[in-house]
Every structure is written in structure tokens, then in C-alpha cells.
Amino acid sequence: MPDSEIQVPELADSDRHIEVPDSLPAPPADLMRKIDANMADGRVLIIATANYGMRDYMYNWIESLKRTNETKFLVFCLDDKLYEHLVSAGYGEHATTIPDEWFHQAVASEFEDYWSPLYKAITHSKTLVVQRLLYLDINVFFSDIDIVWLRPRMREYLKALLDIRQDTHVIFQQEGLDERQINSGFFMMRPALDMKRLLAETIVLQDSNQGLTQQGAMNRALNSIIKDIRTSSVILLDVMHFPNGFAYFDHNLSNSRGVQPYILHANYRVAGRKKEELQMRGYWYVDEEWIKEIDEVVESTWNDSLTTSAPS
């Protein structure tokens, strides 16, 4: 969803010091092992971030990956409870916690709607994770978990779009119907210097503006990148083949034109309406009873660990 309702004063580039690190510390050995194990051809890593309150959407996302023959992916868990849930569900090799030193703000563990103040901290973590991965020379394929993957070989298609033109450094989903706005919930990014600067500036903007979401900060940071179609390193995906919720739900762009989309991003819907839309259209793949069974296992072990760690 757009940040048009949030008014934050614009800073000139001269007033905002952006430090682009030459390098960042290597991740812990076990995290690096999982990164390497889930790396696809062309050093592409499919990733998502999620917390415990988002677990049903996360499992729906994972199921959509499996249905499109994607077996390598890594979920960066924003809390330990989600990590334990994934381990209990058999996805331990596709899950990792995020090192504490990567965070800039405390992150909630419950589901947060778009307008919640805690939502901004959750989205901020996306940038911090992607930034670290770029410094490992990885082509990061980031996907929000309210996205359903619908067609096989999409990863190869987007990587081909990157490779066919070396000046292309990032491919974004479009936001709404506005070709001037990117959606930061779905993109493939090359580990180029201008992308490292883009993320560094996004982080500075969000750290210094409490009313700005990660998407709003990234769109603002993009203003410093030349967007002439002949020289720009930023490419937008076609909104009919890669629709956001506004294009798909509210304007029916894909179906009305007989287009089979590669994904469906269920944004522009909050709380229960998001799930209802996916269920109604046959894109909700999760066995709710199975999730509840895993919930019970996790809650039991989680409560036991809290009791054990409590002071006597």
C-alpha cells in the first residue's frame, strides 16, 4: 500500500550523509551454511522475512513455491518462536533467525496490519537482511509472504531479465497503477554498488523518520538514481503479469485481458480480508488443522522453556 497519507519532510541529498560500507562482517557459520545450501543457479537466493503472527501466510507462500517447483529458499525469522515452528514443521534447513547485530529496532512477534506503528519495524528488517546478503555477492530474490507464486521458472525468467542487460541492477514489482512507484515486497536485486547505496539510504531514511515505512523510504531513496529508460538500473515488472492487489482485486487487470500472472500479491487488503480473497480465488493452500497441530507442539515446548528459564 502507498505512503501517500504520511507526510514526512524531504531532505536534500546534501543534508543527508549516506555511508555505504565497503564490507560487512560475515554471518555466523550456521547461517552461512544455510545460505549456501539454498542458493540457486546464478547465485540467486529466494528469501522472505516473517514473524510468528504471520506463520499461516508464510506456509501458504512456501506451498506456492513448492507448486512452482522451487525447492530452495530461506525464511529469515524475526523471532525465535517462528523459527521453532518451522523446525517443528520440518523446514529447519530453510529457516534461520536473524543475528541480533543486524537489527536496528525491536520487532513484534504478532501479525501487524499496514497502519500499525510496529509494522514499520517489521518492514525495516527486510532492508537490513537484504543489505547483508548483497555483501555476500548474492543476487537477492525477495518476496513478501502474502504473495502467491503461480507459474514455474519465474526465478529463471527474472534472472534472464537481469542478465540480458548488464546495466539492470534491480527488477521491482510496480506499486498500484503508478509507474513511478515501486513495491518493495517483490524484487530481484544484483549486488551492485548503486544497490548497496540504495539500501544504505533507505535504512538512514527509515531510521530517521518514524512515520515512514520501508517502502516509502525506498521509493524516496530511488529519487537519487537516474531513471531515464536508456540508462536506469531500475526496471519495473509488467503489472498484468506481476499484479499487486490493487491491480488484481480492484481493477481485474490480469483476468480481464486473459493474462496468466506469475504471482499474485495480496496487498491492498488488511487483516482477515487478505486471507478471504485468497481463499475465494483458490489461492489459499494451507491445511489450517496441520498448522494448529504444529502450534500445539511449539506452544508446549515454548511454555516449558519459559518455565525452565524463569527465576525460582
PDB file of N, CA and C in Angstrom, residues 106-153:
ATOM      1  N   ALA A 106      13.464  -2.977  17.715  1.00  0.00           N
ATOM      2  CA  ALA A 106      12.782  -4.177  18.205  1.00  0.00           C
ATOM      3  C   ALA A 106      11.618  -4.498  17.274  1.00  0.00           C
ATOM      4  N   VAL A 107      11.388  -5.805  17.031  1.00  0.00           N
ATOM      5  CA  VAL A 107      10.371  -6.243  16.078  1.00  0.00           C
ATOM      6  C   VAL A 107       9.307  -7.056  16.797  1.00  0.00           C
ATOM      7  N   ALA A 108       8.042  -6.791  16.479  1.00  0.00           N
ATOM      8  CA  ALA A 108       6.924  -7.504  17.097  1.00  0.00           C
ATOM      9  C   ALA A 108       6.860  -8.940  16.590  1.00  0.00           C
ATOM     10  N   SER A 109       6.273  -9.818  17.413  1.00  0.00           N
ATOM     11  CA  SER A 109       6.135 -11.217  17.011  1.00  0.00           C
ATOM     12  C   SER A 109       4.724 -11.558  16.549  1.00  0.00           C
ATOM     13  N   GLU A 110       3.781 -10.612  16.688  1.00  0.00           N
ATOM     14  CA  GLU A 110       2.409 -10.862  16.273  1.00  0.00           C
ATOM     15  C   GLU A 110       2.149 -10.261  14.896  1.00  0.00           C
ATOM     16  N   PHE A 111       1.034 -10.680  14.262  1.00  0.00           N
ATOM     17  CA  PHE A 111       0.657 -10.123  12.959  1.00  0.00           C
ATOM     18  C   PHE A 111       0.336  -8.647  13.138  1.00  0.00           C
ATOM     19  N   GLU A 112       0.888  -7.807  12.257  1.00  0.00           N
ATOM     20  CA  GLU A 112       0.635  -6.369  12.319  1.00  0.00           C
ATOM     21  C   GLU A 112       0.086  -5.895  10.977  1.00  0.00           C
ATOM     22  N   ASP A 113      -1.013  -5.118  11.032  1.00  0.00           N
ATOM     23  CA  ASP A 113      -1.574  -4.553   9.815  1.00  0.00           C
ATOM     24  C   ASP A 113      -0.717  -3.388   9.325  1.00  0.00           C
ATOM     25  N   TYR A 114      -0.975  -2.982   8.076  1.00  0.00           N
ATOM     26  CA  TYR A 114      -0.159  -1.973   7.408  1.00  0.00           C
ATOM     27  C   TYR A 114      -0.034  -0.692   8.225  1.00  0.00           C
ATOM     28  N   TRP A 115      -1.103  -0.254   8.862  1.00  0.00           N
ATOM     29  CA  TRP A 115      -1.063   1.039   9.534  1.00  0.00           C
ATOM     30  C   TRP A 115      -0.536   0.961  10.966  1.00  0.00           C
ATOM     31  N   SER A 116      -0.212  -0.208  11.445  1.00  0.00           N
ATOM     32  CA  SER A 116       0.328  -0.335  12.793  1.00  0.00           C
ATOM     33  C   SER A 116       1.732   0.255  12.866  1.00  0.00           C
ATOM     34  N   PRO A 117       2.061   0.997  13.946  1.00  0.00           N
ATOM     35  CA  PRO A 117       3.433   1.502  14.101  1.00  0.00           C
ATOM     36  C   PRO A 117       4.463   0.374  14.118  1.00  0.00           C
ATOM     37  N   LEU A 118       4.090  -0.793  14.633  1.00  0.00           N
ATOM     38  CA  LEU A 118       5.023  -1.912  14.692  1.00  0.00           C
ATOM     39  C   LEU A 118       5.277  -2.512  13.317  1.00  0.00           C
ATOM     40  N   TYR A 119       4.362  -2.283  12.386  1.00  0.00           N
ATOM     41  CA  TYR A 119       4.548  -2.794  11.022  1.00  0.00           C
ATOM     42  C   TYR A 119       5.808  -2.203  10.393  1.00  0.00           C
ATOM     43  N   LYS A 120       6.106  -0.952  10.720  1.00  0.00           N
ATOM     44  CA  LYS A 120       7.258  -0.284  10.117  1.00  0.00           C
ATOM     45  C   LYS A 120       8.555  -0.949  10.528  1.00  0.00           C
ATOM     46  N   ALA A 121       8.644  -1.400  11.790  1.00  0.00           N
ATOM     47  CA  ALA A 121       9.846  -2.096  12.238  1.00  0.00           C
ATOM     48  C   ALA A 121       9.992  -3.442  11.544  1.00  0.00           C
ATOM     49  N   ILE A 122       8.864  -4.101  11.305  1.00  0.00           N
ATOM     50  CA  ILE A 122       8.897  -5.392  10.597  1.00  0.00           C
ATOM     51  C   ILE A 122       9.421  -5.206   9.177  1.00  0.00           C
ATOM     52  N   THR A 123       8.896  -4.204   8.476  1.00  0.00           N
ATOM     53  CA  THR A 123       9.344  -3.996   7.102  1.00  0.00           C
ATOM     54  C   THR A 123      10.779  -3.492   7.051  1.00  0.00           C
ATOM     55  N   HIS A 124      11.189  -2.739   8.051  1.00  0.00           N
ATOM     56  CA  HIS A 124      12.568  -2.236   8.101  1.00  0.00           C
ATOM     57  C   HIS A 124      13.554  -3.398   8.109  1.00  0.00           C
ATOM     58  N   SER A 125      13.179  -4.481   8.764  1.00  0.00           N
ATOM     59  CA  SER A 125      14.077  -5.627   8.856  1.00  0.00           C
ATOM     60  C   SER A 125      14.365  -6.214   7.472  1.00  0.00           C
ATOM     61  N   LYS A 126      13.430  -6.077   6.529  1.00  0.00           N
ATOM     62  CA  LYS A 126      13.648  -6.588   5.174  1.00  0.00           C
ATOM     63  C   LYS A 126      14.896  -5.958   4.568  1.00  0.00           C
ATOM     64  N   THR A 127      15.005  -4.635   4.695  1.00  0.00           N
ATOM     65  CA  THR A 127      16.142  -3.934   4.117  1.00  0.00           C
ATOM     66  C   THR A 127      17.447  -4.363   4.759  1.00  0.00           C
ATOM     67  N   LEU A 128      17.421  -4.532   6.072  1.00  0.00           N
ATOM     68  CA  LEU A 128      18.640  -4.902   6.794  1.00  0.00           C
ATOM     69  C   LEU A 128      19.137  -6.277   6.372  1.00  0.00           C
ATOM     70  N   VAL A 129      18.214  -7.205   6.154  1.00  0.00           N
ATOM     71  CA  VAL A 129      18.592  -8.555   5.723  1.00  0.00           C
ATOM     72  C   VAL A 129      19.146  -8.529   4.303  1.00  0.00           C
ATOM     73  N   VAL A 130      18.448  -7.846   3.397  1.00  0.00           N
ATOM     74  CA  VAL A 130      18.897  -7.793   2.008  1.00  0.00           C
ATOM     75  C   VAL A 130      20.267  -7.121   1.912  1.00  0.00           C
ATOM     76  N   GLN A 131      20.463  -6.061   2.681  1.00  0.00           N
ATOM     77  CA  GLN A 131      21.757  -5.379   2.668  1.00  0.00           C
ATOM     78  C   GLN A 131      22.894  -6.335   3.008  1.00  0.00           C
ATOM     79  N   ARG A 132      22.713  -7.127   4.048  1.00  0.00           N
ATOM     80  CA  ARG A 132      23.767  -8.068   4.448  1.00  0.00           C
ATOM     81  C   ARG A 132      24.046  -9.095   3.353  1.00  0.00           C
ATOM     82  N   LEU A 133      22.996  -9.539   2.693  1.00  0.00           N
ATOM     83  CA  LEU A 133      23.163 -10.570   1.669  1.00  0.00           C
ATOM     84  C   LEU A 133      23.875 -10.034   0.430  1.00  0.00           C
ATOM     85  N   LEU A 134      23.637  -8.772   0.082  1.00  0.00           N
ATOM     86  CA  LEU A 134      24.329  -8.209  -1.069  1.00  0.00           C
ATOM     87  C   LEU A 134      25.838  -8.227  -0.869  1.00  0.00           C
ATOM     88  N   TYR A 135      26.270  -8.048   0.372  1.00  0.00           N
ATOM     89  CA  TYR A 135      27.710  -8.042   0.649  1.00  0.00           C
ATOM     90  C   TYR A 135      28.311  -9.446   0.627  1.00  0.00           C
ATOM     91  N   LEU A 136      27.481 -10.445   0.391  1.00  0.00           N
ATOM     92  CA  LEU A 136      27.970 -11.813   0.174  1.00  0.00           C
ATOM     93  C   LEU A 136      27.968 -12.162  -1.303  1.00  0.00           C
ATOM     94  N   ASP A 137      27.819 -11.148  -2.156  1.00  0.00           N
ATOM     95  CA  ASP A 137      27.820 -11.323  -3.611  1.00  0.00           C
ATOM     96  C   ASP A 137      26.666 -12.228  -4.060  1.00  0.00           C
ATOM     97  N   ILE A 138      25.483 -11.968  -3.512  1.00  0.00           N
ATOM     98  CA  ILE A 138      24.283 -12.755  -3.809  1.00  0.00           C
ATOM     99  C   ILE A 138      23.302 -11.906  -4.598  1.00  0.00           C
ATOM    100  N   ASN A 139      22.674 -12.511  -5.600  1.00  0.00           N
ATOM    101  CA  ASN A 139      21.526 -11.906  -6.260  1.00  0.00           C
ATOM    102  C   ASN A 139      20.291 -12.235  -5.421  1.00  0.00           C
ATOM    103  N   VAL A 140      19.779 -11.247  -4.732  1.00  0.00           N
ATOM    104  CA  VAL A 140      18.705 -11.476  -3.762  1.00  0.00           C
ATOM    105  C   VAL A 140      17.349 -11.405  -4.453  1.00  0.00           C
ATOM    106  N   PHE A 141      16.572 -12.479  -4.289  1.00  0.00           N
ATOM    107  CA  PHE A 141      15.208 -12.517  -4.805  1.00  0.00           C
ATOM    108  C   PHE A 141      14.289 -12.459  -3.590  1.00  0.00           C
ATOM    109  N   PHE A 142      13.803 -11.259  -3.290  1.00  0.00           N
ATOM    110  CA  PHE A 142      12.978 -11.060  -2.095  1.00  0.00           C
ATOM    111  C   PHE A 142      11.498 -11.147  -2.444  1.00  0.00           C
ATOM    112  N   SER A 143      10.747 -11.823  -1.571  1.00  0.00           N
ATOM    113  CA  SER A 143       9.307 -11.935  -1.762  1.00  0.00           C
ATOM    114  C   SER A 143       8.596 -11.764  -0.428  1.00  0.00           C
ATOM    115  N   ASP A 144       7.604 -10.887  -0.396  1.00  0.00           N
ATOM    116  CA  ASP A 144       6.713 -10.849   0.762  1.00  0.00           C
ATOM    117  C   ASP A 144       5.964 -12.171   0.857  1.00  0.00           C
ATOM    118  N   ILE A 145       5.518 -12.525   2.056  1.00  0.00           N
ATOM    119  CA  ILE A 145       4.847 -13.813   2.220  1.00  0.00           C
ATOM    120  C   ILE A 145       3.348 -13.756   1.943  1.00  0.00           C
ATOM    121  N   ASP A 146       2.817 -12.565   1.655  1.00  0.00           N
ATOM    122  CA  ASP A 146       1.419 -12.515   1.197  1.00  0.00           C
ATOM    123  C   ASP A 146       1.361 -12.550  -0.326  1.00  0.00           C
ATOM    124  N   ILE A 147       2.433 -13.052  -0.919  1.00  0.00           N
ATOM    125  CA  ILE A 147       2.497 -13.269  -2.359  1.00  0.00           C
ATOM    126  C   ILE A 147       2.345 -14.759  -2.641  1.00  0.00           C
ATOM    127  N   VAL A 148       1.539 -15.077  -3.624  1.00  0.00           N
ATOM    128  CA  VAL A 148       1.382 -16.465  -4.079  1.00  0.00           C
ATOM    129  C   VAL A 148       2.109 -16.601  -5.411  1.00  0.00           C
ATOM    130  N   TRP A 149       3.047 -17.532  -5.482  1.00  0.00           N
ATOM    131  CA  TRP A 149       3.755 -17.816  -6.732  1.00  0.00           C
ATOM    132  C   TRP A 149       2.891 -18.762  -7.557  1.00  0.00           C
ATOM    133  N   LEU A 150       2.706 -18.425  -8.842  1.00  0.00           N
ATOM    134  CA  LEU A 150       1.721 -19.140  -9.649  1.00  0.00           C
ATOM    135  C   LEU A 150       2.294 -19.889 -10.854  1.00  0.00           C
ATOM    136  N   ARG A 151       3.453 -19.492 -11.327  1.00  0.00           N
ATOM    137  CA  ARG A 151       3.987 -20.123 -12.545  1.00  0.00           C
ATOM    138  C   ARG A 151       5.434 -20.582 -12.347  1.00  0.00           C
ATOM    139  N   PRO A 152       5.758 -21.771 -12.839  1.00  0.00           N
ATOM    140  CA  PRO A 152       7.137 -22.275 -12.737  1.00  0.00           C
ATOM    141  C   PRO A 152       8.115 -21.427 -13.547  1.00  0.00           C
ATOM    142  N   ARG A 153       9.398 -21.560 -13.191  1.00  0.00           N
ATOM    143  CA  ARG A 153      10.528 -20.948 -13.886  1.00  0.00           C
ATOM    144  C   ARG A 153      10.512 -19.425 -13.847  1.00  0.00           C
TER     145      ARG A 153
END
